[in-house]
Short mmCIF file of C-alpha atoms in Angstrom, two decimals:
data_model
loop_
_atom_site.label_atom_id
_atom_site.label_comp_id
_atom_site.label_asym_id
_atom_site.label_seq_id
_atom_site.Cartn_x
_atom_site.Cartn_y
_atom_site.Cartn_z
CA MET F 107 -16.97 14.68 -28.37
CA ALA F 108 -18.46 16.15 -25.02
CA SER F 109 -15.90 18.15 -24.14
CA CYS F 110 -16.87 21.03 -21.61
CA GLU F 111 -20.19 19.18 -19.79
CA SER F 112 -21.92 15.80 -19.36
CA TRP F 113 -24.41 14.93 -21.40
CA THR F 114 -27.51 12.48 -21.19
CA LEU F 115 -27.94 9.53 -23.50
CA GLU F 116 -31.87 8.39 -23.20
CA SER F 117 -32.82 5.34 -25.42
CA SER F 118 -35.12 2.73 -24.86
CA GLU F 119 -31.81 0.53 -23.94
CA LEU F 120 -29.60 3.06 -22.18
CA GLN F 121 -29.27 5.68 -20.29
CA ALA F 122 -25.40 6.77 -19.02
CA GLU F 123 -23.35 9.59 -17.86
CA ILE F 124 -20.54 9.83 -20.06
CA HIS F 125 -18.11 12.42 -18.93
CA PRO F 126 -15.46 14.83 -20.18
CA GLY F 127 -12.87 13.02 -22.32
CA CYS F 128 -15.23 9.81 -23.21
CA LEU F 129 -15.75 10.19 -27.32
CA LEU F 130 -19.41 9.02 -27.80
CA SER F 131 -18.63 6.57 -30.30
CA SER F 132 -17.35 3.80 -27.64
CA ILE F 133 -20.62 3.82 -26.22
CA PRO F 134 -22.89 0.84 -28.12
CA PHE F 135 -25.91 2.93 -29.36
CA GLN F 136 -28.51 2.08 -31.74
CA ASP F 137 -29.70 3.94 -34.70
CA GLU F 138 -31.69 6.82 -33.88
CA ASP F 139 -30.13 7.32 -29.98
CA ILE F 140 -30.80 10.77 -28.98
CA VAL F 141 -28.01 12.57 -27.18
CA LYS F 142 -30.04 15.95 -25.17
CA GLY F 143 -28.02 18.98 -23.90
CA GLU F 144 -27.85 20.77 -20.34
CA LYS F 145 -30.07 22.70 -22.87
CA GLY F 146 -32.39 21.03 -24.53
CA SER F 147 -30.72 20.16 -27.25
CA LYS F 148 -31.01 16.92 -29.79
CA MET F 149 -28.55 16.02 -32.13
CA THR F 150 -29.04 12.53 -34.18
CA LEU F 151 -25.68 9.99 -33.56
CA ILE F 152 -24.53 7.98 -36.87
CA LYS F 153 -23.62 4.41 -36.52
CA ALA F 154 -19.97 4.19 -36.13
CA SER F 155 -20.05 1.88 -39.70
CA GLN F 156 -21.54 4.63 -41.06
CA GLN F 157 -19.41 6.74 -41.03
CA PRO F 158 -15.59 7.20 -42.67
CA GLN F 159 -13.31 6.57 -39.65
CA THR F 160 -9.29 6.59 -38.38
CA PRO F 161 -8.28 2.99 -37.21
CA LYS F 162 -7.60 4.26 -33.75
CA LYS F 163 -5.64 1.72 -31.44
CA GLU F 164 -7.45 1.44 -27.70
CA LYS F 165 -6.33 4.50 -25.52
CA VAL F 166 -5.21 2.85 -21.56
CA LEU F 167 -4.95 3.39 -18.14
CA LEU F 168 -1.60 1.60 -16.40
CA THR F 169 -1.13 1.87 -13.56
CA GLY F 170 2.09 1.83 -11.46
CA GLY F 171 3.86 3.15 -14.49
CA THR F 172 7.54 3.37 -13.18
CA GLY F 173 7.37 -0.27 -11.36
CA PHE F 174 9.11 -2.96 -13.08
CA VAL F 175 6.46 -4.89 -15.23
CA ALA F 176 4.03 -1.80 -15.19
CA SER F 177 7.44 0.21 -17.81
CA HIS F 178 8.04 -3.28 -19.87
CA VAL F 179 3.44 -3.34 -19.91
CA LEU F 180 3.79 0.17 -21.28
CA ASP F 181 6.51 -0.88 -24.17
CA SER F 182 4.03 -3.67 -25.30
CA LEU F 183 1.55 -1.43 -25.26
CA THR F 184 3.56 1.69 -27.26
CA THR F 185 4.73 -1.42 -29.46
CA ASN F 186 1.37 -2.07 -30.10
CA GLY F 187 0.53 1.29 -31.04
CA HIS F 188 -2.13 2.24 -27.62
CA PRO F 189 -2.38 5.16 -26.36
CA VAL F 190 -1.32 5.35 -23.03
CA VAL F 191 -1.74 8.15 -19.22
CA VAL F 192 0.66 6.24 -16.37
CA THR F 193 -0.12 6.65 -12.88
CA VAL F 194 3.16 7.87 -10.62
CA ARG F 195 3.76 8.98 -7.54
CA SER F 196 5.85 12.85 -8.31
CA GLU F 197 5.74 14.67 -10.59
CA GLU F 198 9.72 13.58 -10.74
CA LYS F 199 9.02 9.72 -10.98
CA GLY F 200 6.33 11.64 -14.19
CA ASN F 201 9.13 13.12 -16.01
CA ARG F 202 12.06 10.30 -15.24
CA LEU F 203 9.45 8.19 -17.14
CA LEU F 204 9.36 10.69 -20.13
CA GLN F 205 12.69 11.01 -20.30
CA SER F 206 13.37 7.53 -20.55
CA LEU F 207 10.64 7.63 -23.90
CA SER F 208 11.97 10.53 -24.92
CA HIS F 209 14.34 8.80 -27.47
CA PHE F 210 11.73 6.63 -29.12
CA SER F 211 8.96 6.86 -31.78
CA ALA F 212 6.36 6.14 -29.41
CA SER F 213 7.38 9.77 -26.75
CA ASN F 214 4.18 10.88 -28.01
CA GLN F 215 1.76 8.17 -27.21
CA VAL F 216 1.98 9.13 -23.17
CA GLN F 217 0.98 10.75 -20.42
CA TYR F 218 1.19 11.01 -16.74
CA ALA F 219 -1.12 12.23 -13.97
CA ILE F 220 -0.64 11.73 -9.73
CA VAL F 221 -1.32 9.63 -7.77
CA PRO F 222 0.49 10.36 -4.66
CA ASP F 223 -1.95 6.72 -2.64
CA ILE F 224 -3.93 4.70 -4.75
CA SER F 225 -5.60 3.49 -1.26
CA THR F 226 -6.98 6.86 -1.63
CA LYS F 227 -10.93 7.01 -2.03
CA ASN F 228 -11.30 8.23 -5.32
CA ALA F 229 -7.95 8.87 -5.88
CA PHE F 230 -8.37 7.60 -9.72
CA ASP F 231 -11.79 9.89 -9.93
CA PRO F 232 -10.38 13.04 -12.44
CA ILE F 233 -8.09 10.43 -14.85
CA LEU F 234 -11.12 8.96 -15.40
CA HIS F 235 -13.06 12.04 -16.10
CA ASP F 236 -11.01 13.55 -17.76
CA HIS F 237 -10.02 10.63 -20.60
CA CYS F 238 -11.70 8.58 -22.34
CA PHE F 239 -9.80 4.51 -21.83
CA THR F 240 -11.03 1.11 -23.76
CA TYR F 241 -8.11 -0.11 -21.11
CA VAL F 242 -7.40 -0.18 -17.80
CA ILE F 243 -4.24 -2.11 -16.75
CA HIS F 244 -3.59 -1.95 -12.64
CA THR F 245 0.19 -3.17 -11.48
CA ALA F 246 -0.02 -0.64 -8.65
CA SER F 247 1.06 -2.13 -5.83
CA PRO F 248 3.26 -2.37 -2.73
CA TYR F 249 5.54 -5.57 -3.67
CA GLN F 250 8.64 -6.58 -0.30
CA LEU F 251 9.50 -9.30 1.83
CA SER F 252 8.01 -7.54 4.29
CA PHE F 253 6.19 -4.20 5.98
CA ALA F 254 6.92 -2.75 9.65
CA ASP F 255 2.83 -1.88 9.24
CA PRO F 256 1.34 -4.73 6.93
CA VAL F 257 -2.70 -3.50 7.51
CA ASN F 258 -1.44 0.29 6.38
CA ASP F 259 1.73 -0.23 4.32
CA CYS F 260 0.42 -3.69 2.00
CA LEU F 261 -2.76 -4.36 3.11
CA ASN F 262 -4.44 -1.54 2.15
CA PRO F 263 -2.55 -0.30 -0.84
CA ALA F 264 -3.11 -3.70 -1.93
CA ILE F 265 -6.75 -3.81 -1.57
CA LYS F 266 -8.25 -0.94 -1.19
CA GLY F 267 -5.79 0.31 -4.38
CA THR F 268 -7.64 -2.19 -6.24
CA THR F 269 -11.31 -1.86 -5.14
CA TYR F 270 -11.20 2.28 -5.08
CA LEU F 271 -9.85 1.81 -9.04
CA LEU F 272 -12.49 -0.87 -10.17
CA ASP F 273 -15.42 1.83 -8.18
CA SER F 274 -14.26 5.05 -10.35
CA ILE F 275 -14.59 3.29 -13.50
CA HIS F 276 -18.03 1.99 -13.29
CA ARG F 277 -18.90 5.43 -11.34
CA LEU F 278 -16.76 7.00 -14.70
CA CYS F 279 -15.60 5.78 -17.03
CA PRO F 280 -18.44 3.26 -18.68
CA SER F 281 -15.39 2.67 -22.27
CA VAL F 282 -13.60 0.75 -20.06
CA THR F 283 -14.71 -2.46 -21.47
CA ARG F 284 -11.91 -4.47 -19.86
CA VAL F 285 -9.38 -4.34 -17.18
CA VAL F 286 -6.13 -6.19 -16.45
CA ILE F 287 -4.80 -6.83 -12.79
CA THR F 288 -1.64 -7.68 -11.99
CA SER F 289 -2.36 -10.10 -9.13
CA SER F 290 0.55 -12.88 -8.08
CA SER F 291 0.96 -17.19 -8.19
CA ALA F 292 1.68 -15.69 -4.22
CA ALA F 293 -2.45 -15.94 -4.74
CA ILE F 294 -2.02 -19.74 -6.10
CA LEU F 295 -0.01 -21.35 -3.95
CA ASN F 296 -0.21 -22.77 -0.64
CA PRO F 297 3.26 -24.10 1.50
CA PRO F 298 3.97 -25.67 2.85
CA ASN F 299 1.74 -28.09 1.63
CA HIS F 300 1.58 -27.94 -2.26
CA ARG F 301 -0.34 -29.22 -4.50
CA ASP F 302 0.85 -32.17 -7.01
CA VAL F 303 0.45 -29.25 -10.34
CA TYR F 304 -0.61 -26.58 -9.55
CA ASP F 305 -2.89 -23.75 -12.03
CA GLU F 306 -5.96 -21.14 -12.49
CA SER F 307 -8.12 -23.29 -10.26
CA SER F 308 -6.13 -22.55 -6.69
CA TRP F 309 -6.16 -20.33 -4.08
CA SER F 310 -3.87 -19.00 -1.07
CA ASP F 311 -4.90 -20.43 2.22
CA VAL F 312 -3.12 -17.20 3.63
CA SER F 313 -5.75 -15.94 6.46
CA TRP F 314 -5.88 -12.37 8.26
CA GLU F 315 -4.52 -13.45 11.28
CA GLN F 316 -1.09 -14.66 9.17
CA ALA F 317 -1.08 -11.22 7.62
CA MET F 318 -0.27 -9.58 10.15
CA GLN F 319 3.25 -12.11 10.36
CA PRO F 320 5.95 -10.14 8.01
CA GLU F 321 7.02 -13.44 6.40
CA HIS F 322 3.03 -13.24 4.23
CA THR F 323 1.71 -10.13 4.47
CA TYR F 324 2.46 -9.52 0.70
CA ARG F 325 1.15 -13.04 0.03
CA ALA F 326 -1.81 -12.42 1.78
CA SER F 327 -2.41 -8.81 0.71
CA LYS F 328 -2.32 -10.37 -3.61
CA LYS F 329 -4.97 -12.83 -2.87
CA PHE F 330 -7.35 -11.10 -0.77
CA ALA F 331 -7.00 -7.68 -3.22
CA GLU F 332 -7.54 -10.67 -6.12
CA GLN F 333 -10.55 -11.90 -5.09
CA ALA F 334 -11.89 -8.50 -4.01
CA ALA F 335 -11.51 -8.07 -7.07
CA TRP F 336 -13.39 -10.64 -8.44
CA SER F 337 -16.90 -9.88 -5.73
CA PHE F 338 -17.25 -5.92 -7.48
CA LEU F 339 -17.80 -8.03 -10.47
CA GLU F 340 -20.47 -9.68 -8.43
CA GLU F 341 -21.75 -7.87 -6.84
CA HIS F 342 -22.06 -4.56 -8.86
CA ASN F 343 -21.94 -6.19 -12.68
CA PRO F 344 -19.85 -2.96 -14.22
CA ARG F 345 -19.29 -2.44 -17.96
CA PHE F 346 -16.69 -4.24 -18.27
CA THR F 347 -14.83 -7.16 -17.61
CA ILE F 348 -11.82 -8.49 -15.17
CA ALA F 349 -8.18 -10.35 -16.00
CA THR F 350 -6.15 -11.00 -13.64
CA ILE F 351 -2.22 -12.30 -14.27
CA ASN F 352 -0.51 -14.26 -11.86
CA ASN F 353 2.60 -14.00 -12.41
CA THR F 354 5.36 -15.73 -10.87
CA TYR F 355 9.11 -14.67 -9.15
CA THR F 356 10.41 -12.18 -12.69
CA PHE F 357 13.41 -11.23 -14.44
CA GLY F 358 15.19 -9.41 -16.52
CA PRO F 359 15.83 -6.15 -18.09
CA LEU F 360 15.49 -3.36 -15.53
CA SER F 361 13.14 -0.71 -16.21
CA ARG F 362 14.42 1.93 -19.22
CA SER F 363 13.39 4.87 -16.73
CA LEU F 364 15.96 3.10 -13.68
CA ALA F 365 18.59 5.04 -16.06
CA ASN F 366 17.39 8.28 -15.54
CA SER F 367 17.80 8.06 -11.67
CA ALA F 368 20.46 10.35 -10.32
CA LYS F 369 21.12 7.30 -7.74
CA PHE F 370 20.68 4.54 -8.97
CA SER F 371 21.14 1.82 -6.96
CA SER F 372 20.37 -2.22 -5.48
CA ALA F 373 17.72 -0.29 -3.78
CA GLU F 374 16.31 0.46 -7.07
CA VAL F 375 15.93 -2.93 -8.49
CA ASN F 376 13.06 -5.09 -8.31
CA THR F 377 13.26 -7.42 -5.51
CA SER F 378 13.06 -10.84 -7.97
CA ASN F 379 16.02 -9.05 -9.69
CA ARG F 380 17.51 -8.52 -6.37
CA ARG F 381 19.72 -11.81 -6.30
CA ILE F 382 20.87 -11.52 -10.17
CA TRP F 383 22.55 -7.88 -8.77
CA ASP F 384 23.90 -9.12 -6.15
CA LEU F 385 26.09 -12.09 -8.01
CA ILE F 386 26.84 -9.44 -10.02
CA HIS F 387 28.84 -7.07 -7.20
CA GLY F 388 30.42 -10.46 -5.51
CA LYS F 389 28.24 -10.59 -2.67
CA TRP F 390 28.07 -15.07 -3.36
CA ARG F 391 31.22 -14.94 -3.18
CA ASN F 392 33.84 -15.35 -0.25
CA PRO F 393 36.89 -13.56 0.22
CA ASP F 394 38.32 -16.75 -0.41
CA GLY F 395 36.73 -17.23 -3.78
CA SER F 396 34.49 -19.94 -3.32
CA ALA F 397 31.04 -19.49 -3.04
CA CYS F 398 28.61 -18.41 -0.90
CA ILE F 399 25.24 -19.30 -3.05
CA PRO F 400 22.27 -18.53 -0.96
CA SER F 401 19.67 -20.95 -0.31
CA THR F 402 16.46 -20.85 -3.39
CA ALA F 403 13.90 -21.68 -1.23
CA PRO F 404 11.11 -21.45 -1.13
CA VAL F 405 10.04 -20.88 -4.76
CA PHE F 406 12.07 -22.13 -7.24
CA THR F 407 10.05 -20.88 -10.38
CA PHE F 408 10.53 -18.15 -12.89
CA VAL F 409 9.05 -16.42 -15.64
CA ASP F 410 10.05 -13.34 -17.90
CA VAL F 411 9.49 -9.79 -17.63
CA ARG F 412 8.78 -9.57 -20.98
CA ASP F 413 6.77 -12.61 -21.28
CA VAL F 414 4.52 -11.18 -18.48
CA ALA F 415 3.87 -8.09 -20.31
CA ASP F 416 2.80 -9.86 -23.19
CA ALA F 417 0.22 -12.15 -21.22
CA HIS F 418 -1.22 -8.20 -20.18
CA LEU F 419 -1.22 -6.97 -23.45
CA ALA F 420 -2.98 -10.09 -24.68
CA ALA F 421 -5.49 -10.45 -21.99
CA LEU F 422 -7.37 -7.26 -22.92
CA THR F 423 -8.89 -9.18 -25.51
CA ALA F 424 -8.99 -12.86 -24.29
CA PRO F 425 -11.17 -13.92 -21.61
CA GLY F 426 -12.17 -12.83 -18.77
CA GLN F 427 -10.08 -15.07 -16.50
CA ARG F 428 -7.10 -15.49 -14.42
CA TYR F 429 -3.53 -16.48 -15.57
CA TYR F 430 -0.64 -18.39 -14.56
CA ILE F 431 2.29 -17.17 -15.79
CA VAL F 432 5.16 -19.50 -15.38
CA GLY F 433 7.92 -19.75 -17.76
CA GLY F 434 9.27 -23.27 -16.16
CA PHE F 435 12.40 -23.59 -13.28
CA PHE F 436 15.81 -21.80 -11.24
CA SER F 437 17.88 -22.37 -8.85
CA ASN F 438 20.14 -19.54 -7.40
CA TYR F 439 23.25 -21.96 -8.51
CA GLN F 440 21.43 -22.49 -12.73
CA ILE F 441 21.60 -18.58 -12.10
CA ALA F 442 25.49 -18.53 -10.98
CA ARG F 443 26.33 -20.92 -13.99
CA ILE F 444 24.30 -19.03 -16.19
CA VAL F 445 26.18 -15.62 -15.57
CA ASP F 446 29.97 -17.73 -14.74
CA GLU F 447 29.26 -19.20 -18.03
CA GLU F 448 28.29 -15.63 -20.72
CA PHE F 449 30.08 -12.55 -17.94
CA LYS F 450 32.87 -14.07 -16.85
CA GLY F 451 35.78 -12.57 -18.56
CA VAL F 452 33.05 -8.96 -17.98
CA LEU F 453 32.96 -9.26 -14.74
CA GLY F 454 36.40 -10.29 -13.68
CA ASP F 455 37.88 -13.13 -12.01
CA ASP F 456 37.47 -11.13 -8.43
CA VAL F 457 33.15 -11.26 -8.43
CA LEU F 458 32.37 -14.34 -9.65
CA PRO F 459 32.28 -17.26 -7.01
CA ASP F 460 34.02 -20.72 -7.59
CA LEU F 461 31.53 -23.07 -8.35
CA LYS F 462 33.46 -25.83 -7.69
CA GLY F 463 32.05 -28.86 -6.11
CA GLN F 464 28.94 -26.73 -5.48
CA GLU F 465 25.28 -28.63 -5.58
CA ASP F 466 22.12 -27.64 -7.12
CA ASP F 467 19.77 -27.07 -4.39
CA PHE F 468 16.48 -27.44 -6.75
CA GLU F 469 15.85 -31.23 -7.23
CA GLU F 470 12.71 -31.53 -10.27
CA GLU F 471 11.77 -34.86 -8.70
CA LYS F 472 10.39 -34.02 -5.74
CA HIS F 473 8.66 -30.28 -7.38
CA TRP F 474 5.74 -29.67 -7.63
CA LYS F 475 4.59 -29.23 -11.12
CA PHE F 476 2.69 -26.17 -12.92
CA ASP F 477 -0.17 -26.36 -15.68
CA VAL F 478 0.59 -22.53 -17.28
CA SER F 479 -1.13 -24.57 -20.77
CA ARG F 480 -4.23 -21.80 -21.06
CA SER F 481 -1.72 -18.26 -21.22
CA GLU F 482 0.12 -20.90 -23.35
CA LYS F 483 -3.65 -21.05 -25.95
CA GLU F 484 -5.45 -17.48 -25.02
CA LEU F 485 -2.56 -15.75 -24.81
CA GLY F 486 -0.17 -17.14 -26.27
CA ILE F 487 2.71 -16.51 -24.66
CA ARG F 488 5.65 -18.31 -25.40
CA TYR F 489 7.62 -18.68 -22.44
CA ARG F 490 12.06 -17.30 -22.78
CA GLY F 491 14.06 -19.71 -21.07
CA LEU F 492 16.21 -19.35 -18.25
CA ARG F 493 19.57 -18.64 -19.58
CA GLU F 494 17.75 -15.36 -22.38
CA SER F 495 15.89 -14.31 -19.10
CA VAL F 496 19.44 -13.57 -16.88
CA ARG F 497 22.01 -13.00 -19.61
CA ASP F 498 19.77 -9.65 -20.56
CA ALA F 499 18.77 -8.87 -17.14
CA VAL F 500 22.45 -8.44 -16.87
CA VAL F 501 23.50 -6.50 -19.61
CA SER F 502 20.74 -4.06 -18.21
CA MET F 503 22.41 -3.46 -14.28
CA LEU F 504 25.45 -3.18 -16.50
CA GLU F 505 24.53 -1.34 -19.07
CA PHE F 506 22.45 1.46 -16.07
CA GLU F 507 24.87 1.19 -14.22
CA LYS F 508 28.51 1.50 -16.43
CA GLY F 509 26.47 3.99 -18.64
CA THR F 510 28.35 0.98 -21.28
CA THR F 511 26.15 -1.04 -24.11
CA PHE F 512 26.76 -4.25 -24.96
CA ASN F 513 26.70 -6.71 -27.13
#
């Protein structure tokens, strides 16, 4: 391993600069390749297959590590034995993350690195200079329903955060073979003029001008960030390939790191799950007990976060392309019905709304369809149902908030 200085590799088929932390065995050398150090020293490399090796899982860089999706991706990676370096925005978040892993055997597989602003050029350079990664999973991106400053609060972090990361990998980390990017179904759907059936071939038609309107900013950021990634691949022809995970509204257990938050509140619950939080805190119930269930529109599709995490893991070695990730249809009425059936005795009679006379606002026969056969076939995803996802989300919320374990 080159541990303190850069080396230049010279062979008939390869020239590359290897930075500290990058294993020489990660580069596809030919027999008798020569490594020349700064002082002109040489050594002959032996093919990796000729040396006794202890099998090791590939190291992964995971950005946005305390986010909802990323926390479950981290679980999937460590469960499968991958050492992981996670980026966080502050030391406090990094320490909270490590603390959440302290009771798990995977805790020694995880390190964190601070990246305060992913939209800053070269922000990832120190990490890529100091570690040898095989895979990168990029989940870091702003996600909320409205932005005061669409460009600086959302579009720049999403687009520049993606392209600057790809540029840094291209320049500094030749060992990386695959970058998986968390995109969104927002980069696929075209409301209100929907296709009959959506799959990976569809792209949102939202424009940059529309992106300046807060209600369109988020979906525009996902579209333009993903398009920028595919354009980077075409323009620079890097050593790595790309896959994107285009997941829809995502429910399921909260991020484990939230349990160590000094002021755990609804503000830390991911946007998709917040409707479930509101339901179990009485916000869908009028003073007289009747229901005031909000409209489900505009999105009636969901997926469980653990399926999204498994999709990221599988995409590390699957064909490099887009993957549309949808578990099924849902409505707010269906969520309320599930919670009423599963938790009424736990939450009490004064929290959940009376559902008598309530109608479901989801009309399946009139709704567009989705085709996720690619993710089922190539990623091996077997999607969880709505009941399991909602039930486990509520359990995690109650456990985090009340400090009680539910079976």
